[in-house]
mmCIF file of N, CA and C in Angstrom:
data_model
loop_
_atom_site.group_PDB
_atom_site.id
_atom_site.type_symbol
_atom_site.label_atom_id
_atom_site.label_comp_id
_atom_site.label_asym_id
_atom_site.label_seq_id
_atom_site.Cartn_x
_atom_site.Cartn_y
_atom_site.Cartn_z
ATOM 1 N N MET A 1 -1.901 -14.479 9.607
ATOM 2 C CA MET A 1 -2.974 -13.498 9.693
ATOM 3 C C MET A 1 -4.286 -14.259 9.811
ATOM 4 N N ASP A 2 -5.119 -13.808 10.724
ATOM 5 C CA ASP A 2 -6.430 -14.436 10.871
ATOM 6 C C ASP A 2 -7.486 -13.635 10.108
ATOM 7 N N THR A 3 -8.675 -14.184 10.050
ATOM 8 C CA THR A 3 -9.760 -13.567 9.288
ATOM 9 C C THR A 3 -10.081 -12.167 9.787
ATOM 10 N N ASP A 4 -10.110 -11.963 11.102
ATOM 11 C CA ASP A 4 -10.441 -10.641 11.640
ATOM 12 C C ASP A 4 -9.429 -9.576 11.214
ATOM 13 N N HIS A 5 -8.136 -9.924 11.242
ATOM 14 C CA HIS A 5 -7.113 -8.964 10.812
ATOM 15 C C HIS A 5 -7.230 -8.672 9.315
ATOM 16 N N ALA A 6 -7.505 -9.702 8.531
ATOM 17 C CA ALA A 6 -7.672 -9.499 7.088
ATOM 18 C C ALA A 6 -8.865 -8.596 6.812
ATOM 19 N N LEU A 7 -9.971 -8.835 7.503
ATOM 20 C CA LEU A 7 -11.158 -8.000 7.312
ATOM 21 C C LEU A 7 -10.889 -6.555 7.706
ATOM 22 N N SER A 8 -10.140 -6.352 8.779
ATOM 23 C CA SER A 8 -9.785 -5.000 9.212
ATOM 24 C C SER A 8 -8.956 -4.291 8.141
ATOM 25 N N ALA A 9 -7.989 -5.003 7.566
ATOM 26 C CA ALA A 9 -7.154 -4.412 6.517
ATOM 27 C C ALA A 9 -7.977 -4.095 5.274
ATOM 28 N N PHE A 10 -8.821 -5.028 4.866
ATOM 29 C CA PHE A 10 -9.645 -4.782 3.677
ATOM 30 C C PHE A 10 -10.629 -3.646 3.911
ATOM 31 N N ALA A 11 -11.195 -3.573 5.102
ATOM 32 C CA ALA A 11 -12.126 -2.482 5.412
ATOM 33 C C ALA A 11 -11.405 -1.139 5.353
ATOM 34 N N ALA A 12 -10.180 -1.097 5.869
ATOM 35 C CA ALA A 12 -9.410 0.149 5.837
ATOM 36 C C ALA A 12 -9.102 0.573 4.404
ATOM 37 N N LEU A 13 -8.853 -0.386 3.541
ATOM 38 C CA LEU A 13 -8.494 -0.080 2.155
ATOM 39 C C LEU A 13 -9.707 0.099 1.246
ATOM 40 N N ALA A 14 -10.897 -0.150 1.776
ATOM 41 C CA ALA A 14 -12.123 -0.091 0.964
ATOM 42 C C ALA A 14 -12.692 1.318 0.881
ATOM 43 N N GLN A 15 -11.841 2.308 0.954
ATOM 44 C CA GLN A 15 -12.252 3.709 0.851
ATOM 45 C C GLN A 15 -11.229 4.378 -0.065
ATOM 46 N N PRO A 16 -11.669 5.126 -1.063
ATOM 47 C CA PRO A 16 -10.744 5.646 -2.082
ATOM 48 C C PRO A 16 -9.552 6.449 -1.552
ATOM 49 N N THR A 17 -9.766 7.348 -0.618
ATOM 50 C CA THR A 17 -8.649 8.160 -0.120
ATOM 51 C C THR A 17 -7.648 7.297 0.625
ATOM 52 N N ARG A 18 -8.141 6.387 1.463
ATOM 53 C CA ARG A 18 -7.221 5.517 2.209
ATOM 54 C C ARG A 18 -6.442 4.612 1.262
ATOM 55 N N LEU A 19 -7.092 4.110 0.239
ATOM 56 C CA LEU A 19 -6.386 3.279 -0.740
ATOM 57 C C LEU A 19 -5.320 4.106 -1.456
ATOM 58 N N ASP A 20 -5.643 5.340 -1.819
ATOM 59 C CA ASP A 20 -4.660 6.227 -2.453
ATOM 60 C C ASP A 20 -3.478 6.500 -1.526
ATOM 61 N N VAL A 21 -3.760 6.765 -0.253
ATOM 62 C CA VAL A 21 -2.691 7.008 0.724
ATOM 63 C C VAL A 21 -1.792 5.784 0.821
ATOM 64 N N PHE A 22 -2.403 4.623 0.967
ATOM 65 C CA PHE A 22 -1.623 3.398 1.132
ATOM 66 C C PHE A 22 -0.763 3.120 -0.101
ATOM 67 N N ARG A 23 -1.335 3.253 -1.282
ATOM 68 C CA ARG A 23 -0.574 3.009 -2.512
ATOM 69 C C ARG A 23 0.575 4.009 -2.644
ATOM 70 N N LEU A 24 0.330 5.248 -2.276
ATOM 71 C CA LEU A 24 1.370 6.269 -2.328
ATOM 72 C C LEU A 24 2.511 5.919 -1.370
ATOM 73 N N LEU A 25 2.166 5.469 -0.171
ATOM 74 C CA LEU A 25 3.194 5.098 0.801
ATOM 75 C C LEU A 25 3.971 3.865 0.357
ATOM 76 N N VAL A 26 3.295 2.894 -0.229
ATOM 77 C CA VAL A 26 3.993 1.712 -0.743
ATOM 78 C C VAL A 26 4.992 2.139 -1.818
ATOM 79 N N ALA A 27 4.591 3.066 -2.668
ATOM 80 C CA ALA A 27 5.475 3.549 -3.735
ATOM 81 C C ALA A 27 6.682 4.305 -3.187
ATOM 82 N N HIS A 28 6.586 4.805 -1.957
ATOM 83 C CA HIS A 28 7.675 5.590 -1.373
ATOM 84 C C HIS A 28 8.423 4.842 -0.268
ATOM 85 N N GLU A 29 8.335 3.544 -0.283
ATOM 86 C CA GLU A 29 9.148 2.766 0.642
ATOM 87 C C GLU A 29 10.580 2.746 0.134
ATOM 88 N N PRO A 30 11.574 2.759 1.009
ATOM 89 C CA PRO A 30 11.455 2.653 2.456
ATOM 90 C C PRO A 30 11.445 3.989 3.187
ATOM 91 N N GLN A 31 11.626 5.095 2.488
ATOM 92 C CA GLN A 31 11.769 6.380 3.179
ATOM 93 C C GLN A 31 10.468 6.940 3.728
ATOM 94 N N GLY A 32 9.316 6.588 3.147
ATOM 95 C CA GLY A 32 8.042 7.126 3.608
ATOM 96 C C GLY A 32 7.839 8.559 3.146
ATOM 97 N N LEU A 33 6.747 9.148 3.605
ATOM 98 C CA LEU A 33 6.417 10.530 3.248
ATOM 99 C C LEU A 33 5.892 11.268 4.469
ATOM 100 N N ALA A 34 6.161 12.558 4.510
ATOM 101 C CA ALA A 34 5.631 13.408 5.576
ATOM 102 C C ALA A 34 4.132 13.600 5.367
ATOM 103 N N ALA A 35 3.420 13.767 6.464
ATOM 104 C CA ALA A 35 1.965 13.935 6.411
ATOM 105 C C ALA A 35 1.569 15.085 5.494
ATOM 106 N N GLY A 36 2.256 16.205 5.596
ATOM 107 C CA GLY A 36 1.934 17.362 4.765
ATOM 108 C C GLY A 36 2.145 17.100 3.285
ATOM 109 N N GLU A 37 3.171 16.335 2.967
ATOM 110 C CA GLU A 37 3.446 15.995 1.568
ATOM 111 C C GLU A 37 2.353 15.081 1.016
ATOM 112 N N ILE A 38 1.889 14.155 1.827
ATOM 113 C CA ILE A 38 0.795 13.270 1.400
ATOM 114 C C ILE A 38 -0.458 14.101 1.147
ATOM 115 N N ALA A 39 -0.758 15.011 2.062
ATOM 116 C CA ALA A 39 -1.932 15.877 1.900
ATOM 117 C C ALA A 39 -1.827 16.693 0.615
ATOM 118 N N ARG A 40 -0.651 17.222 0.340
ATOM 119 C CA ARG A 40 -0.447 18.025 -0.865
ATOM 120 C C ARG A 40 -0.610 17.181 -2.128
ATOM 121 N N ARG A 41 0.029 16.025 -2.156
ATOM 122 C CA ARG A 41 -0.019 15.177 -3.353
ATOM 123 C C ARG A 41 -1.426 14.670 -3.653
ATOM 124 N N LEU A 42 -2.174 14.379 -2.605
ATOM 125 C CA LEU A 42 -3.516 13.825 -2.807
ATOM 126 C C LEU A 42 -4.601 14.891 -2.756
ATOM 127 N N ASP A 43 -4.207 16.126 -2.456
ATOM 128 C CA ASP A 43 -5.158 17.237 -2.363
ATOM 129 C C ASP A 43 -6.290 16.914 -1.382
ATOM 130 N N VAL A 44 -5.871 16.511 -0.181
ATOM 131 C CA VAL A 44 -6.809 16.151 0.887
ATOM 132 C C VAL A 44 -6.504 17.040 2.090
ATOM 133 N N PRO A 45 -7.521 17.624 2.728
ATOM 134 C CA PRO A 45 -7.279 18.457 3.915
ATOM 135 C C PRO A 45 -6.576 17.662 5.026
ATOM 136 N N HIS A 46 -5.705 18.329 5.762
ATOM 137 C CA HIS A 46 -4.933 17.679 6.823
ATOM 138 C C HIS A 46 -5.818 16.987 7.851
ATOM 139 N N ASN A 47 -6.900 17.648 8.286
ATOM 140 C CA ASN A 47 -7.733 17.039 9.329
ATOM 141 C C ASN A 47 -8.435 15.782 8.815
ATOM 142 N N THR A 48 -8.850 15.781 7.559
ATOM 143 C CA THR A 48 -9.461 14.590 6.965
ATOM 144 C C THR A 48 -8.436 13.472 6.860
ATOM 145 N N LEU A 49 -7.243 13.827 6.434
ATOM 146 C CA LEU A 49 -6.182 12.843 6.272
ATOM 147 C C LEU A 49 -5.804 12.215 7.603
ATOM 148 N N SER A 50 -5.832 12.986 8.662
ATOM 149 C CA SER A 50 -5.511 12.473 9.991
ATOM 150 C C SER A 50 -6.422 11.307 10.369
ATOM 151 N N THR A 51 -7.696 11.440 10.071
ATOM 152 C CA THR A 51 -8.646 10.358 10.345
ATOM 153 C C THR A 51 -8.280 9.115 9.539
ATOM 154 N N HIS A 52 -7.949 9.302 8.275
ATOM 155 C CA HIS A 52 -7.576 8.169 7.423
ATOM 156 C C HIS A 52 -6.294 7.504 7.922
ATOM 157 N N PHE A 53 -5.319 8.306 8.358
ATOM 158 C CA PHE A 53 -4.089 7.740 8.912
ATOM 159 C C PHE A 53 -4.408 6.841 10.105
ATOM 160 N N GLY A 54 -5.293 7.301 10.975
ATOM 161 C CA GLY A 54 -5.654 6.519 12.154
ATOM 162 C C GLY A 54 -6.270 5.182 11.795
ATOM 163 N N ILE A 55 -7.153 5.179 10.818
ATOM 164 C CA ILE A 55 -7.808 3.936 10.400
ATOM 165 C C ILE A 55 -6.786 2.974 9.795
ATOM 166 N N LEU A 56 -5.905 3.485 8.947
ATOM 167 C CA LEU A 56 -4.877 2.635 8.341
ATOM 168 C C LEU A 56 -3.902 2.104 9.391
ATOM 169 N N ALA A 57 -3.557 2.936 10.365
ATOM 170 C CA ALA A 57 -2.637 2.508 11.423
ATOM 171 C C ALA A 57 -3.275 1.438 12.304
ATOM 172 N N ARG A 58 -4.544 1.623 12.672
ATOM 173 C CA ARG A 58 -5.228 0.614 13.496
ATOM 174 C C ARG A 58 -5.350 -0.721 12.773
ATOM 175 N N ALA A 59 -5.410 -0.676 11.455
ATOM 176 C CA ALA A 59 -5.468 -1.909 10.663
ATOM 177 C C ALA A 59 -4.080 -2.530 10.482
ATOM 178 N N GLY A 60 -3.045 -1.848 10.979
ATOM 179 C CA GLY A 60 -1.686 -2.369 10.882
ATOM 180 C C GLY A 60 -1.037 -2.172 9.526
ATOM 181 N N LEU A 61 -1.589 -1.286 8.705
ATOM 182 C CA LEU A 61 -1.086 -1.097 7.348
ATOM 183 C C LEU A 61 -0.037 0.005 7.227
ATOM 184 N N ILE A 62 -0.015 0.947 8.171
ATOM 185 C CA ILE A 62 0.980 2.021 8.146
ATOM 186 C C ILE A 62 1.496 2.273 9.558
ATOM 187 N N VAL A 63 2.644 2.925 9.628
ATOM 188 C CA VAL A 63 3.202 3.382 10.904
ATOM 189 C C VAL A 63 3.630 4.829 10.740
ATOM 190 N N ALA A 64 3.648 5.540 11.854
ATOM 191 C CA ALA A 64 4.080 6.936 11.868
ATOM 192 C C ALA A 64 5.322 7.048 12.738
ATOM 193 N N GLU A 65 6.235 7.909 12.307
ATOM 194 C CA GLU A 65 7.462 8.148 13.065
ATOM 195 C C GLU A 65 7.752 9.640 13.039
ATOM 196 N N ARG A 66 7.954 10.197 14.223
ATOM 197 C CA ARG A 66 8.290 11.619 14.301
ATOM 198 C C ARG A 66 9.768 11.796 13.977
ATOM 199 N N GLN A 67 10.033 12.704 13.048
ATOM 200 C CA GLN A 67 11.402 13.081 12.700
ATOM 201 C C GLN A 67 11.473 14.598 12.813
ATOM 202 N N SER A 68 12.011 15.057 13.923
ATOM 203 C CA SER A 68 12.069 16.483 14.218
ATOM 204 C C SER A 68 10.643 17.028 14.288
ATOM 205 N N ARG A 69 10.293 17.960 13.403
ATOM 206 C CA ARG A 69 8.947 18.545 13.428
ATOM 207 C C ARG A 69 7.975 17.825 12.498
ATOM 208 N N LEU A 70 8.457 16.843 11.765
ATOM 209 C CA LEU A 70 7.620 16.144 10.792
ATOM 210 C C LEU A 70 7.148 14.799 11.323
ATOM 211 N N ILE A 71 6.002 14.367 10.846
ATOM 212 C CA ILE A 71 5.557 12.997 11.081
ATOM 213 C C ILE A 71 5.654 12.289 9.740
ATOM 214 N N ILE A 72 6.492 11.255 9.710
ATOM 215 C CA ILE A 72 6.715 10.486 8.488
ATOM 216 C C ILE A 72 5.888 9.208 8.570
ATOM 217 N N TYR A 73 5.118 8.971 7.532
ATOM 218 C CA TYR A 73 4.301 7.760 7.455
ATOM 219 C C TYR A 73 4.947 6.783 6.488
ATOM 220 N N ARG A 74 4.879 5.504 6.866
ATOM 221 C CA ARG A 74 5.432 4.433 6.040
ATOM 222 C C ARG A 74 4.436 3.293 5.974
ATOM 223 N N ALA A 75 4.432 2.619 4.834
ATOM 224 C CA ALA A 75 3.603 1.423 4.682
ATOM 225 C C ALA A 75 4.264 0.278 5.440
ATOM 226 N N GLN A 76 3.457 -0.565 6.016
ATOM 227 C CA GLN A 76 3.947 -1.767 6.677
ATOM 228 C C GLN A 76 3.939 -2.893 5.641
ATOM 229 N N LEU A 77 5.050 -3.076 4.953
ATOM 230 C CA LEU A 77 5.097 -4.066 3.888
ATOM 231 C C LEU A 77 4.926 -5.488 4.405
ATOM 232 N N GLU A 78 5.301 -5.720 5.633
ATOM 233 C CA GLU A 78 5.087 -7.046 6.224
ATOM 234 C C GLU A 78 3.591 -7.347 6.308
ATOM 235 N N ALA A 79 2.788 -6.332 6.593
ATOM 236 C CA ALA A 79 1.331 -6.518 6.625
ATOM 237 C C ALA A 79 0.804 -6.855 5.238
ATOM 238 N N VAL A 80 1.376 -6.238 4.209
ATOM 239 C CA VAL A 80 0.983 -6.542 2.830
ATOM 240 C C VAL A 80 1.305 -7.998 2.519
ATOM 241 N N ARG A 81 2.482 -8.427 2.933
ATOM 242 C CA ARG A 81 2.883 -9.819 2.704
ATOM 243 C C ARG A 81 1.923 -10.778 3.392
ATOM 244 N N HIS A 82 1.592 -10.484 4.649
ATOM 245 C CA HIS A 82 0.663 -11.350 5.382
ATOM 246 C C HIS A 82 -0.716 -11.366 4.729
ATOM 247 N N LEU A 83 -1.171 -10.218 4.270
ATOM 248 C CA LEU A 83 -2.481 -10.133 3.625
ATOM 249 C C LEU A 83 -2.492 -10.930 2.321
ATOM 250 N N ALA A 84 -1.447 -10.775 1.525
ATOM 251 C CA ALA A 84 -1.360 -11.537 0.272
ATOM 252 C C ALA A 84 -1.279 -13.031 0.556
ATOM 253 N N SER A 85 -0.507 -13.418 1.560
ATOM 254 C CA SER A 85 -0.412 -14.832 1.921
ATOM 255 C C SER A 85 -1.756 -15.370 2.380
ATOM 256 N N PHE A 86 -2.484 -14.569 3.146
ATOM 257 C CA PHE A 86 -3.809 -14.980 3.620
ATOM 258 C C PHE A 86 -4.735 -15.243 2.432
ATOM 259 N N ILE A 87 -4.720 -14.344 1.459
ATOM 260 C CA ILE A 87 -5.591 -14.470 0.288
ATOM 261 C C ILE A 87 -5.191 -15.656 -0.583
ATOM 262 N N LEU A 88 -3.895 -15.847 -0.764
ATOM 263 C CA LEU A 88 -3.408 -16.838 -1.721
ATOM 264 C C LEU A 88 -3.026 -18.173 -1.098
ATOM 265 N N LYS A 89 -3.221 -18.315 0.195
ATOM 266 C CA LYS A 89 -2.781 -19.517 0.908
ATOM 267 C C LYS A 89 -3.268 -20.797 0.243
ATOM 268 N N ASP A 90 -4.491 -20.827 -0.139
ATOM 269 C CA ASP A 90 -5.067 -22.029 -0.735
ATOM 270 C C ASP A 90 -5.267 -21.866 -2.239
ATOM 271 N N CYS A 91 -4.456 -21.015 -2.829
ATOM 272 C CA CYS A 91 -4.592 -20.665 -4.246
ATOM 273 C C CYS A 91 -4.560 -21.888 -5.152
ATOM 274 N N CYS A 92 -5.499 -21.922 -6.034
ATOM 275 C CA CYS A 92 -5.490 -22.828 -7.180
ATOM 276 C C CYS A 92 -5.566 -24.308 -6.813
ATOM 277 N N GLY A 93 -6.097 -24.631 -5.660
ATOM 278 C CA GLY A 93 -6.307 -26.030 -5.291
ATOM 279 C C GLY A 93 -5.059 -26.884 -5.347
ATOM 280 N N GLY A 94 -3.921 -26.320 -4.996
ATOM 281 C CA GLY A 94 -2.678 -27.088 -4.981
ATOM 282 C C GLY A 94 -2.066 -27.287 -6.358
ATOM 283 N N LYS A 95 -2.513 -26.531 -7.337
ATOM 284 C CA LYS A 95 -1.970 -26.642 -8.702
ATOM 285 C C LYS A 95 -1.167 -25.376 -9.009
ATOM 286 N N PRO A 96 0.130 -25.389 -8.711
ATOM 287 C CA PRO A 96 0.944 -24.181 -8.852
ATOM 288 C C PRO A 96 0.967 -23.609 -10.267
ATOM 289 N N GLU A 97 0.775 -24.436 -11.272
ATOM 290 C CA GLU A 97 0.806 -23.924 -12.649
ATOM 291 C C GLU A 97 -0.327 -22.933 -12.908
ATOM 292 N N ILE A 98 -1.431 -23.058 -12.181
ATOM 293 C CA ILE A 98 -2.543 -22.125 -12.335
ATOM 294 C C ILE A 98 -2.172 -20.760 -11.748
ATOM 295 N N CYS A 99 -1.398 -20.767 -10.673
ATOM 296 C CA CYS A 99 -0.985 -19.521 -10.017
ATOM 297 C C CYS A 99 0.213 -18.863 -10.698
ATOM 298 N N ALA A 100 0.875 -19.561 -11.603
ATOM 299 C CA ALA A 100 2.100 -19.046 -12.223
ATOM 300 C C ALA A 100 1.932 -17.653 -12.833
ATOM 301 N N PRO A 101 0.843 -17.357 -13.569
ATOM 302 C CA PRO A 101 0.711 -15.996 -14.122
ATOM 303 C C PRO A 101 0.649 -14.913 -13.042
ATOM 304 N N LEU A 102 -0.012 -15.201 -11.933
ATOM 305 C CA LEU A 102 -0.082 -14.238 -10.833
ATOM 306 C C LEU A 102 1.307 -13.980 -10.267
ATOM 307 N N ILE A 103 2.045 -15.039 -10.017
ATOM 308 C CA ILE A 103 3.397 -14.907 -9.471
ATOM 309 C C ILE A 103 4.283 -14.145 -10.456
ATOM 310 N N ALA A 104 4.147 -14.438 -11.744
ATOM 311 C CA ALA A 104 4.944 -13.739 -12.758
ATOM 312 C C ALA A 104 4.624 -12.248 -12.780
ATOM 313 N N ASP A 105 3.350 -11.891 -12.603
ATOM 314 C CA ASP A 105 2.972 -10.476 -12.571
ATOM 315 C C ASP A 105 3.555 -9.759 -11.364
ATOM 316 N N LEU A 106 3.662 -10.448 -10.240
ATOM 317 C CA LEU A 106 4.176 -9.836 -9.015
ATOM 318 C C LEU A 106 5.698 -9.757 -8.994
ATOM 319 N N GLN A 107 6.369 -10.631 -9.692
ATOM 320 C CA GLN A 107 7.825 -10.715 -9.622
ATOM 321 C C GLN A 107 8.529 -9.395 -9.917
ATOM 322 N N PRO A 108 8.202 -8.660 -10.993
ATOM 323 C CA PRO A 108 8.909 -7.391 -11.232
ATOM 324 C C PRO A 108 8.706 -6.382 -10.102
ATOM 325 N N CYS A 109 7.532 -6.377 -9.487
ATOM 326 C CA CYS A 109 7.278 -5.446 -8.382
ATOM 327 C C CYS A 109 8.179 -5.747 -7.198
ATOM 328 N N CYS A 110 8.431 -6.999 -6.987
ATOM 329 C CA CYS A 110 9.187 -7.411 -5.809
ATOM 330 C C CYS A 110 10.685 -7.447 -6.048
ATOM 331 N N SER A 111 11.116 -7.165 -7.260
ATOM 332 C CA SER A 111 12.550 -7.218 -7.538
ATOM 333 C C SER A 111 13.079 -5.893 -8.078
ATOM 334 N N GLY A 112 12.457 -4.813 -7.639
ATOM 335 C CA GLY A 112 12.953 -3.500 -8.034
ATOM 336 C C GLY A 112 12.337 -2.959 -9.303
ATOM 337 N N GLY A 113 11.301 -3.594 -9.824
ATOM 338 C CA GLY A 113 10.692 -3.143 -11.062
ATOM 339 C C GLY A 113 9.532 -2.198 -10.864
ATOM 340 N N THR A 114 9.381 -1.636 -9.675
ATOM 341 C CA THR A 114 8.262 -0.728 -9.437
ATOM 342 C C THR A 114 8.505 0.599 -10.119
ATOM 343 N N GLN A 115 7.439 1.307 -10.358
ATOM 344 C CA GLN A 115 7.520 2.609 -10.999
ATOM 345 C C GLN A 115 8.071 3.639 -10.016
ATOM 346 N N PRO A 116 8.724 4.671 -10.495
ATOM 347 C CA PRO A 116 9.199 5.728 -9.606
ATOM 348 C C PRO A 116 8.033 6.491 -8.997
ATOM 349 N N ALA A 117 8.323 7.195 -7.928
ATOM 350 C CA ALA A 117 7.278 7.924 -7.206
ATOM 351 C C ALA A 117 6.541 8.909 -8.091
ATOM 352 N N ASP A 118 7.212 9.493 -9.083
ATOM 353 C CA ASP A 118 6.556 10.486 -9.919
ATOM 354 C C ASP A 118 5.623 9.858 -10.955
ATOM 355 N N ALA A 119 5.395 8.554 -10.872
ATOM 356 C CA ALA A 119 4.462 7.888 -11.776
ATOM 357 C C ALA A 119 3.040 7.967 -11.240
ATOM 358 N N TYR A 120 2.797 8.837 -10.256
ATOM 359 C CA TYR A 120 1.473 9.001 -9.665
ATOM 360 C C TYR A 120 0.971 10.407 -9.928
ATOM 361 N N ASP A 121 -0.327 10.527 -10.206
ATOM 362 C CA ASP A 121 -0.911 11.844 -10.430
ATOM 363 C C ASP A 121 -1.255 12.498 -9.095
ATOM 364 N N ALA A 122 -1.902 13.640 -9.129
ATOM 365 C CA ALA A 122 -2.199 14.398 -7.909
ATOM 366 C C ALA A 122 -3.077 13.623 -6.943
ATOM 367 N N GLN A 123 -3.875 12.695 -7.440
ATOM 368 C CA GLN A 123 -4.721 11.894 -6.560
ATOM 369 C C GLN A 123 -4.011 10.632 -6.090
ATOM 370 N N GLY A 124 -2.756 10.440 -6.480
ATOM 371 C CA GLY A 124 -2.006 9.266 -6.065
ATOM 372 C C GLY A 124 -2.256 8.062 -6.946
ATOM 373 N N ASN A 125 -2.968 8.237 -8.049
ATOM 374 C CA ASN A 125 -3.243 7.129 -8.951
ATOM 375 C C ASN A 125 -2.074 6.941 -9.908
ATOM 376 N N SER A 126 -1.787 5.702 -10.197
ATOM 377 C CA SER A 126 -0.690 5.401 -11.094
ATOM 378 C C SER A 126 -0.989 5.932 -12.488
ATOM 379 N N THR A 127 0.025 6.547 -13.086
ATOM 380 C CA THR A 127 -0.135 7.020 -14.458
ATOM 381 C C THR A 127 0.434 6.008 -15.442
ATOM 382 N N LYS A 128 0.994 4.947 -14.905
ATOM 383 C CA LYS A 128 1.529 3.855 -15.717
ATOM 384 C C LYS A 128 1.032 2.555 -15.105
ATOM 385 N N GLU A 129 1.416 1.451 -15.701
ATOM 386 C CA GLU A 129 1.123 0.163 -15.086
ATOM 387 C C GLU A 129 1.881 0.097 -13.766
ATOM 388 N N ALA A 130 1.356 -0.644 -12.811
ATOM 389 C CA ALA A 130 2.011 -0.733 -11.506
ATOM 390 C C ALA A 130 3.411 -1.311 -11.633
ATOM 391 N N CYS A 131 3.598 -2.242 -12.541
ATOM 392 C CA CYS A 131 4.909 -2.843 -12.765
ATOM 393 C C CYS A 131 5.097 -3.019 -14.260
ATOM 394 N N ASP A 132 6.314 -2.934 -14.700
ATOM 395 C CA ASP A 132 6.605 -3.212 -16.103
ATOM 396 C C ASP A 132 6.785 -4.710 -16.257
ATOM 397 N N VAL A 133 5.766 -5.375 -16.714
ATOM 398 C CA VAL A 133 5.833 -6.815 -16.914
ATOM 399 C C VAL A 133 6.088 -7.062 -18.386
ATOM 400 N N ALA A 134 7.200 -7.701 -18.679
ATOM 401 C CA ALA A 134 7.554 -7.948 -20.084
ATOM 402 C C ALA A 134 6.810 -9.143 -20.626
#
C-alpha cells in the first residue's frame, strides 16, 4: 500500500457514520450485510448511507454484491491488512519486544475471538471490548 491509498482509506474512515458502517461490516464477515439492514441498525437514511457506501468503496474498504433483490456489502479485510501493515511496517525501530503488546492485543481478534454481531448497539458501536483479551 502506498501513501495515497492509505490516506484515502483514513479519509474515508475519518467520518463517524462511515467508521460505524465499516466496523459493522467487519463484525459481519464473511457473510456481509444488506444495505437496508445496515441502514436499520445504524438508523441512517438510505440515501445518506448510499453516499457513505460510495466513499468507502472508492477507498477500497468495502465491496457490494447483488444477491437477487438485495445489495450485500462486505468489508475488504485484505485492505485492512494492507493498511495495518502500512502503519506498522517500521514499528518500534526494529525492536519486536516493543510491539509485542500490540500483537498480543490483536491475536484474539484474528483467531476467532471477536465479539458476536449482537455486541453492537443501534449506532454500530461496540457494547463490549472489541476482543476478549485475557
